[in-house]
Coordinates of C-alpha atoms in Angstrom, one line a residue:
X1 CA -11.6 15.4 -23.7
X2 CA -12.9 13.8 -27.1
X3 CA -14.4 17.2 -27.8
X4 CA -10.8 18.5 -27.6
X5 CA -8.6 15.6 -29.0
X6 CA -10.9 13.1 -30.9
X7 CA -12.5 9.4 -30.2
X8 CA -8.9 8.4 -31.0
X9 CA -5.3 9.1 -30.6
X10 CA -2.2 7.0 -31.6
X11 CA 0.2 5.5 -29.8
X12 CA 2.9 3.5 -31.4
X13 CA 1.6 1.9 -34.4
X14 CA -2.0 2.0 -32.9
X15 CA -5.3 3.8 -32.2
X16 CA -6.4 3.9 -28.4
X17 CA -9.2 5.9 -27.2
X18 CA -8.9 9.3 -25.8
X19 CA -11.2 8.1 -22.8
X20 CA -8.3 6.2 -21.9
X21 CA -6.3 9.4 -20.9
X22 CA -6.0 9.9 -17.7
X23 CA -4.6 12.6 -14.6
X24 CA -2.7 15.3 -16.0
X25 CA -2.5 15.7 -20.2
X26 CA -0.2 17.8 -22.0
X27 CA -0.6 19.3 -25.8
X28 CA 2.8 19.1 -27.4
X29 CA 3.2 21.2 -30.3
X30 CA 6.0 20.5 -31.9
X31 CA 7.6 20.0 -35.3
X32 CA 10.5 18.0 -37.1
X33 CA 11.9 21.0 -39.2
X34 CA 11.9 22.8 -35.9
X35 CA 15.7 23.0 -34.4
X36 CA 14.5 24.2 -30.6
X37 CA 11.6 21.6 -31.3
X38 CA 14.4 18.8 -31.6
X39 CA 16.3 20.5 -28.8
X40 CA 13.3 20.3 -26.5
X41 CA 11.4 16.8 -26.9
X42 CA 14.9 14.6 -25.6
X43 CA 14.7 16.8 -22.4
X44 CA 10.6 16.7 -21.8
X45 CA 11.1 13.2 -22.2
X46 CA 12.9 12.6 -19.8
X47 CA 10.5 14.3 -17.3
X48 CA 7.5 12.6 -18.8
X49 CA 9.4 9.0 -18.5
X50 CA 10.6 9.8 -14.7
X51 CA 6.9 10.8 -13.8
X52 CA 6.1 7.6 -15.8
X53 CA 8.3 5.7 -13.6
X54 CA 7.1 7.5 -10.4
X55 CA 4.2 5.9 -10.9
X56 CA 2.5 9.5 -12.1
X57 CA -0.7 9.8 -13.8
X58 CA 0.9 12.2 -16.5
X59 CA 0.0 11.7 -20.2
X60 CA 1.5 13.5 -23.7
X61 CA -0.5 13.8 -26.9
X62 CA 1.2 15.6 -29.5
X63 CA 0.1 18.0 -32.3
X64 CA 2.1 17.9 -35.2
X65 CA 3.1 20.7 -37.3
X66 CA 5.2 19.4 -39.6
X67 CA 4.4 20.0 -43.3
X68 CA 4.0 16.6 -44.4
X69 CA 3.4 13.0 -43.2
X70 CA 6.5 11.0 -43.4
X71 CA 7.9 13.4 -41.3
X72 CA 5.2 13.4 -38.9
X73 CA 6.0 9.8 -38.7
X74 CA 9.6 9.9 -38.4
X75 CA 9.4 12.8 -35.7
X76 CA 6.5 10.5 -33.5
X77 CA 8.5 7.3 -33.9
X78 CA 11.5 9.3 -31.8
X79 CA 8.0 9.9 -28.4
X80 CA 6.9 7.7 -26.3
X81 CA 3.5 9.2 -25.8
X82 CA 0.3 10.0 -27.6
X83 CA -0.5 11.9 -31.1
X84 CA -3.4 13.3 -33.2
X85 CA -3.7 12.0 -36.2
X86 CA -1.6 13.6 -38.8
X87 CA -4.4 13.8 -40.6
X88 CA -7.1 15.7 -38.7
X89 CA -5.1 19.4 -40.0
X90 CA -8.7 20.9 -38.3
X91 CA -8.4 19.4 -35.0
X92 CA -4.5 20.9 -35.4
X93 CA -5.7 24.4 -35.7
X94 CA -8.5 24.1 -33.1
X95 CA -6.1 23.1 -31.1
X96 CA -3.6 25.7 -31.5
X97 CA -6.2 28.5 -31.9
X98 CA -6.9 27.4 -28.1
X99 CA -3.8 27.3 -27.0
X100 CA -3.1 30.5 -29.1
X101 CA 0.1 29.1 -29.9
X102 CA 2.3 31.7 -31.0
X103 CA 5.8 29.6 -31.6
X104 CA 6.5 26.2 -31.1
X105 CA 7.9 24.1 -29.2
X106 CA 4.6 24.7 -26.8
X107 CA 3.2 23.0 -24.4
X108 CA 0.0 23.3 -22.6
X109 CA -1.8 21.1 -19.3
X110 CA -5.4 19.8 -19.4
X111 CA -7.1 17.5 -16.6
X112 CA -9.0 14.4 -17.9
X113 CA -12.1 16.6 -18.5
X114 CA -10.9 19.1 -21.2
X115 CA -10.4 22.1 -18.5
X116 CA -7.1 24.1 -18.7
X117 CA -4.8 23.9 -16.2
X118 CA -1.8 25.7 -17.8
X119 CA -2.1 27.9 -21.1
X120 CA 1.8 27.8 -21.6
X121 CA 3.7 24.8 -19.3
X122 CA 7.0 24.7 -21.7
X123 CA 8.9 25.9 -18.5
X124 CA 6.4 24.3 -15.8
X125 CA 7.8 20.9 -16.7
X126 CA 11.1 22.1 -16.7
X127 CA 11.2 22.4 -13.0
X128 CA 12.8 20.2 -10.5
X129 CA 9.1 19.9 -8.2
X130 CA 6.8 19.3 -11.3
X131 CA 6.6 15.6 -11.2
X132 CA 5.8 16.1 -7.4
X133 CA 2.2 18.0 -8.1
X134 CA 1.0 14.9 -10.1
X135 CA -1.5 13.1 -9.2
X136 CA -0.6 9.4 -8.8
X137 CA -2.1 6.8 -11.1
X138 CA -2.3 4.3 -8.1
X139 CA -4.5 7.3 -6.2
X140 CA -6.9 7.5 -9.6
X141 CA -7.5 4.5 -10.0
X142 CA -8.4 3.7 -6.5
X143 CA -11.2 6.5 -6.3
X144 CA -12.8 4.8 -9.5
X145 CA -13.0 1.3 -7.1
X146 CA -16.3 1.0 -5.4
X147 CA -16.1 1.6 -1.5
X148 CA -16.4 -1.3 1.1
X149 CA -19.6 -1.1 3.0
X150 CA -19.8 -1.4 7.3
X151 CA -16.9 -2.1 9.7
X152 CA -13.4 -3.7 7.7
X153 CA -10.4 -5.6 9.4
X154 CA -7.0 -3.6 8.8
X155 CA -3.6 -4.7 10.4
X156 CA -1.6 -1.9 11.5
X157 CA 2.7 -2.7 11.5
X158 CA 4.2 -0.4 14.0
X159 CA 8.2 -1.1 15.3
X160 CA 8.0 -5.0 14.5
X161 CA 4.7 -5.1 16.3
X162 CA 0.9 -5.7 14.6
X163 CA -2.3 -4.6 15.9
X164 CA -5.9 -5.4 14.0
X165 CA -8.4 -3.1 14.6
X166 CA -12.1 -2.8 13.1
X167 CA -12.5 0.4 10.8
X168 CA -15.4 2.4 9.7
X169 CA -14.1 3.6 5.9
X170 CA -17.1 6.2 6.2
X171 CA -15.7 7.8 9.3
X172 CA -12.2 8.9 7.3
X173 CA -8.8 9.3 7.6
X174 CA -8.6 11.5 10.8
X175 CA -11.0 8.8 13.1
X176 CA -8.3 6.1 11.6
X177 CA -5.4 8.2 12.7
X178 CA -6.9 8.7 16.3
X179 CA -7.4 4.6 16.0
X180 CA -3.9 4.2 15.5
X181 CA -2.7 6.7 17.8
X182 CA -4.2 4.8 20.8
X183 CA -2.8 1.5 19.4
X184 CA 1.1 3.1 18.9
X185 CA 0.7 6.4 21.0
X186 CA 1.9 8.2 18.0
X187 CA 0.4 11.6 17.4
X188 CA -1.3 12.2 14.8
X189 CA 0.3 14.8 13.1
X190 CA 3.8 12.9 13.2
X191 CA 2.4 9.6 11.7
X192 CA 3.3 8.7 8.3
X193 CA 1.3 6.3 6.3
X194 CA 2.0 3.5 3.8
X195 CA 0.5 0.5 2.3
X196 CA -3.0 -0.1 1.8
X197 CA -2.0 -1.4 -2.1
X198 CA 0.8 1.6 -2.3
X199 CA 4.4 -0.2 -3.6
X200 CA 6.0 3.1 -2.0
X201 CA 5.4 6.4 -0.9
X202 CA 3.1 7.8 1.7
X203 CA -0.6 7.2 1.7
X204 CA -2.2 10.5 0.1
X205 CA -5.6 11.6 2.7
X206 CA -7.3 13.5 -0.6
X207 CA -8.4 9.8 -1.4
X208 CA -11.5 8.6 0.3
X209 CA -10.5 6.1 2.6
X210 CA -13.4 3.5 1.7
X211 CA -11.3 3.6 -2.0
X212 CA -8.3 3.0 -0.6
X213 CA -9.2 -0.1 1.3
X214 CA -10.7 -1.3 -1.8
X215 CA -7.7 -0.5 -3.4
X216 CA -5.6 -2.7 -1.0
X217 CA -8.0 -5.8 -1.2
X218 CA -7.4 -5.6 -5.1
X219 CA -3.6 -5.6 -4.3
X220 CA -4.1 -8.4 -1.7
X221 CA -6.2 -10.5 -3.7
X222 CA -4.9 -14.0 -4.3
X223 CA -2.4 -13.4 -1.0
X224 CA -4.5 -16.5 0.7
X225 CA -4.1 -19.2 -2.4
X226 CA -1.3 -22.0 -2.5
X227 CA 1.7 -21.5 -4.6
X228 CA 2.4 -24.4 -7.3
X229 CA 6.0 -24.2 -7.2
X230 CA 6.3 -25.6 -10.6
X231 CA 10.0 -26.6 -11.5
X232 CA 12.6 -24.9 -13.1
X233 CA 12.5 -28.1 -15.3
X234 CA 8.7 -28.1 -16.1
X235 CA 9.0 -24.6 -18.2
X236 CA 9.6 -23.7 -21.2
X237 CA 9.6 -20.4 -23.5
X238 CA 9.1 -18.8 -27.3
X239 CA 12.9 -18.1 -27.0
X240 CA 14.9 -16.7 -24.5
X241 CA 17.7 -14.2 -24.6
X242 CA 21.1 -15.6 -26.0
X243 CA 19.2 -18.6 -26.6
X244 CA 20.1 -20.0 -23.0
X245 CA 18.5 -23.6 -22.0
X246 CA 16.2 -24.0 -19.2
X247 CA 18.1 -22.9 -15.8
X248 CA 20.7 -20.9 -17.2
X249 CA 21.0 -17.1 -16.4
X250 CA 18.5 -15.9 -19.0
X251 CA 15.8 -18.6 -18.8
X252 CA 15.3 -18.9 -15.2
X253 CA 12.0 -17.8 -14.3
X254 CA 11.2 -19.4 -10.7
X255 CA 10.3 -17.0 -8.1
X256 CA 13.7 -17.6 -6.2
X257 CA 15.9 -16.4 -8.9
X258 CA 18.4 -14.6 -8.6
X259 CA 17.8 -13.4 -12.5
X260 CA 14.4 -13.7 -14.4
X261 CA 13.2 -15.3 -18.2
X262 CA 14.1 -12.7 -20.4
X263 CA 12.8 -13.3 -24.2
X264 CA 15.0 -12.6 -27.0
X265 CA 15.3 -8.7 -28.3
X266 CA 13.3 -9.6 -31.6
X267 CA 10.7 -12.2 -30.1
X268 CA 7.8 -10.3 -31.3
X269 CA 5.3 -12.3 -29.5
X270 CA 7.1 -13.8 -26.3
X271 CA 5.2 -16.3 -23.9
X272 CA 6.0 -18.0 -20.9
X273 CA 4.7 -21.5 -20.3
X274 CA 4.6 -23.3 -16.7
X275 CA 3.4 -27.5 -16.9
X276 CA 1.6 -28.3 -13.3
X277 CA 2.2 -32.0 -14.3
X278 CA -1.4 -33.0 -14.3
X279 CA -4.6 -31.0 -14.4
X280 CA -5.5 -29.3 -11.9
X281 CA -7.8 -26.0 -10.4
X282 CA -5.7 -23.3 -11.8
X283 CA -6.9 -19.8 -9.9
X284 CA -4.7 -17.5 -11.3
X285 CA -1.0 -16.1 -11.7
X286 CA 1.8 -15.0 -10.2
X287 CA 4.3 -12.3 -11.5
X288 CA 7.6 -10.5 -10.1
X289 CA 9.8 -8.6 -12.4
X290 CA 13.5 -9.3 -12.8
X291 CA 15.5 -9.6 -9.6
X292 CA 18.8 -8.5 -10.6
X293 CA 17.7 -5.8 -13.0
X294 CA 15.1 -2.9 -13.6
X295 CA 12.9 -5.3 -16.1
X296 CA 9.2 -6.4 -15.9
X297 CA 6.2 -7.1 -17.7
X298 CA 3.5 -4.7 -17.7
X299 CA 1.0 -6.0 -19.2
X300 CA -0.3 -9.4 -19.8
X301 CA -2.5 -11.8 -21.0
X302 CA -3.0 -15.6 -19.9
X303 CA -3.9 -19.1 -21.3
X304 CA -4.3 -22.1 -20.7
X305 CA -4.9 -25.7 -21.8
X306 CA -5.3 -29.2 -21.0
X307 CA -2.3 -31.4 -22.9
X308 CA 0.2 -29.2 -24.7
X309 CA -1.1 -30.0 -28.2
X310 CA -4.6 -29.1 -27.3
X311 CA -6.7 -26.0 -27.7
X312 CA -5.5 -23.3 -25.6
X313 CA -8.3 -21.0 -24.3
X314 CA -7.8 -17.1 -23.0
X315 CA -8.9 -16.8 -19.4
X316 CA -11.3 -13.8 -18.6
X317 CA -12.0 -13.8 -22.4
X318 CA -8.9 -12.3 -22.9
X319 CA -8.9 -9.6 -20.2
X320 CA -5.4 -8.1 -19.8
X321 CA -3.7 -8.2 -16.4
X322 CA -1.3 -5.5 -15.0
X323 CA 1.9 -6.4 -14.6
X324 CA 4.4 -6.0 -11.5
X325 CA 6.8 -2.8 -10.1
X326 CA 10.6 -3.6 -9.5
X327 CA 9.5 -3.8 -5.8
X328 CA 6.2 -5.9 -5.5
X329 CA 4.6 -8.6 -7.2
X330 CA 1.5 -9.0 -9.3
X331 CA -1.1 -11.2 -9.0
X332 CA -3.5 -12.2 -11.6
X333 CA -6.5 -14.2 -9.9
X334 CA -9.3 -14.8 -12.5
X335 CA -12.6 -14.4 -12.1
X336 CA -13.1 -18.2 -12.0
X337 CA -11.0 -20.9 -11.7
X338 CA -10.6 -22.9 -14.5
X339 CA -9.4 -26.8 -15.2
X340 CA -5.7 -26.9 -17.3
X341 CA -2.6 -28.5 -16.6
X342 CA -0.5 -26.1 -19.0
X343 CA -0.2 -22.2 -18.3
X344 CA 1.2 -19.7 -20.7
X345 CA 2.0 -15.8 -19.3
X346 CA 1.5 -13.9 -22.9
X347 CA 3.4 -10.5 -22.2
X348 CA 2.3 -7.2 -24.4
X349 CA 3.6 -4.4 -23.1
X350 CA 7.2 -4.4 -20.8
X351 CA 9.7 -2.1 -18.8
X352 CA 13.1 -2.2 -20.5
X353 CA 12.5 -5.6 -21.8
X354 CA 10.3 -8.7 -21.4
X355 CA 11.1 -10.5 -18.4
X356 CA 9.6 -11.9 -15.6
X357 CA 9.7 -14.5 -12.9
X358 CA 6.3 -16.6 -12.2
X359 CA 4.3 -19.4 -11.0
X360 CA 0.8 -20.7 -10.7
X361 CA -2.0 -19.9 -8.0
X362 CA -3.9 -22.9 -7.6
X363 CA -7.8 -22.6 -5.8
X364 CA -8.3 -23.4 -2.1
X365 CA -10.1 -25.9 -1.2
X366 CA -9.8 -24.4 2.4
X367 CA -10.6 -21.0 1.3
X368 CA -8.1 -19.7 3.1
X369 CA -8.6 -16.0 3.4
X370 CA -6.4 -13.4 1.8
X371 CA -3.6 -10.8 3.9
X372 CA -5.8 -8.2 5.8
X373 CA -5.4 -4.7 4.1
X374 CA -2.1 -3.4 5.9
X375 CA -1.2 -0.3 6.8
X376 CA 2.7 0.6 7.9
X377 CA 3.3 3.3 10.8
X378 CA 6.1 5.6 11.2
X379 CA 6.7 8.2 13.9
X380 CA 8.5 10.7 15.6
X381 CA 9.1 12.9 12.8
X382 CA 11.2 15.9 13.1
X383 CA 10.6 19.4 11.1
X384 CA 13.9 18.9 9.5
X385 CA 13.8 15.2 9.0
X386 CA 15.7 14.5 5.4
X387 CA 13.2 11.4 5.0
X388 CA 10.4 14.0 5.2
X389 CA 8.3 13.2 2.3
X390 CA 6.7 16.7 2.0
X391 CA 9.7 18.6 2.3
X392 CA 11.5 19.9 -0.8
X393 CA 14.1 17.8 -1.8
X394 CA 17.2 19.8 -2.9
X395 CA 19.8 17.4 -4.5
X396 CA 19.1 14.2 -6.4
X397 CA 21.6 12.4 -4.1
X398 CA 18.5 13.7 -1.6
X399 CA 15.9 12.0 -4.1
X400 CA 17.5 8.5 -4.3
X401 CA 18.0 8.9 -0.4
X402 CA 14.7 9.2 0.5
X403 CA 12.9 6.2 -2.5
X404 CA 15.5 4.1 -1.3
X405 CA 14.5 4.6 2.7
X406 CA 10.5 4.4 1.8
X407 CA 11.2 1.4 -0.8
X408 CA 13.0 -0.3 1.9
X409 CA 10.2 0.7 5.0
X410 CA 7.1 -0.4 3.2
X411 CA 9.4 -3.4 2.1

């Protein structure tokens, strides 16, 4: 992919590295002076921000061709996806030697290694089932997980009932399926599958069930520590939106909210700060977004510190933490617990604006175990079911229909 794009594309006001792309990546050529050009990018992003939101490992860069590089810059400020530097006018005509773009706008698909999957996509995207053939981010990143070696726990939830059985990741998906058919007496080939780390939708067979199971203890890490509970009283923020005290609508971050912390619109560097009352052996984080609106943190950071006035220190030197979905929560367990009485969620990235709700993991000195890795069974099945995930859905009153059924099943 660098061979094609570069070390580096931009994003925002930044360079990240092409490595970074991942799933499905489209070239955008495209230009301000270009009325269809103008026409096209509001529509194609809206597809790319739905598949976003789908959770869908779909990524953008485009190749500018306008004619200078203020424009560039004003055009790119309007995407929310990658570019190629303005600059690098040789990588621009590689590129659309390639491609042999003819016109623009024009759009074609490459995988994360370089190879062509569509010479000419600009109608592809178009179409109602394209966000359905992408490959989801979730799946991706789970095959990149190493695999569990010898026999693993999993709880199966069947009709308010919960059976554990003892599973053998190398065996795959199809010895699994005959496992939980002689727990539920559901055939096979009308089970559906979720869980196993998944927020929603159905459990996808192409992914090696050893990755998935890692995926799920990754998701269920931090399930067995205690809760602080600290106080709606004991936190405090940068700012908080229509400057509302501690408690009020805005600047209620607990994890029984009814509403969240949300930051002011022009808090360029927003944290969220939680006092345990004492010190004590801080483990990690936890994070849900918004309750009464679409809003959550993506991505985070975390610090810490003794008294308030003291040194605050990054934990994990500084890693990043992902943040939650609108329908599960995240939790941010560090490598090692450390000794602070003071916590401070540092949000980078969010979705719609910064807000969260959140409290402290504090260590175990039980070690009590995290959740089992959990898989959710549904049956019976018919060819013309409307909740059918495979089918083709016809209507989006059909779409919200069926994310609202699933959300609510694996809920």
């Amino acid at each position: 992919m660098e061979l094609l794009l570069g070390q580096k594309v931009l994003h925002g006001g930044n360079e990240v590295a092409t490595g970074s792309l991942h799933g499905v990546i489209g070239v955008y050529f495209s230009a301000h002076w270009c009325g269809p050009c103008r026409s096209f990018t509001p529509q194609f992003r809206k597809v790319y921000e739905r598949a976003k939101l789908k959770g869908k490992a779909f990524e953008v860069v485009f190749v500018s061709s306008d004619h200078d590089e203020n424009s560039f810059k004003e055009y790119f400020s309007t995407m929310p996806w990658h570019a190629v530097p303005f600059a690098d006018r040789s990588r621009q005509q590689q590129l659309s030697s390639l491609f042999q773009v003819r016109g623009i706008p024009f759009l074609g698909l490459l995988d994360a290694k370089g190879q062509v999957l569509d010479w000419n996509a600009r109608s592809k995207v178009m179409e109602p089932g394209f966000i359905s053939t992408l490959p989801r981010s979730v799946d991706l990143k789970a095959v990149e997980l190493p695999q569990p070696c010898g026999p693993v726990a999993i709880l199966i939830r069947y009709f308010g009932k919960e059976f554990e059985i003892e599973c053998e990741p190398s065996e795959g998906w199809e010895m699994l399926r005959m496992q939980i058919y002689s727990m539920t007496e559901v055939p096979p080939e009308q089970m559906k599958l979720f869980g196993l780390g998944l927020d929603a939708g159905l459990l996808d067979d192409s992914v090696p069930l050893g990755c998935a199971i890692a995926r799920a203890w990754g998701a269920q890490k931090g399930t067995g520590l205690k809760s602080a509970n600290v106080a709606a009283d004991a936190r405090k923020a940068s700012s908080s939106y229509n400057d509302e005290h501690i408690g009020q609508h805005h600047h209620s971050g607990t994890m029984d909210s009814k509403s969240a912390w949300c930051s002011r619109s022009d808090d360029k560097r927003p944290w969220y700060q939680m006092d345990l009352g004492e010190v004590k052996d801080v483990a990690g984080v936890i994070l849900a977004a918004r309750a009464d609106n679409p809003q959550w943190v993506t991505r985070f950071k975390i610090s810490t510190a003794a008294s308030e006035d003291g040194t605050w220190q990054l934990v994990d030197d500084g890693r990043e933490f992902d943040g939650p979905t609108f329908l599960s929560l995240s939790r941010a367990v560090f490598h090692c617990s450390c000794k602070a009485r003071f916590v401070r969620v540092e949000p980078s990235s969010y979705k719609s604006h910064c807000s969260l709700r959140a409290d402290v993991l504090l260590a175990s000195e039980a070690g009590a175990a995290d959740q089992l890795p959990t898989i959710v069974v549904l049956g019976n099945f018919s060819a013309g079911d409307p909740f059918e995930a495979a089918s083709e859905v016809k209507s989006n009153a059909n779409v919200m229909l069926q994310e609202q059924y699933l959300a609510r099943t694996q809920r």
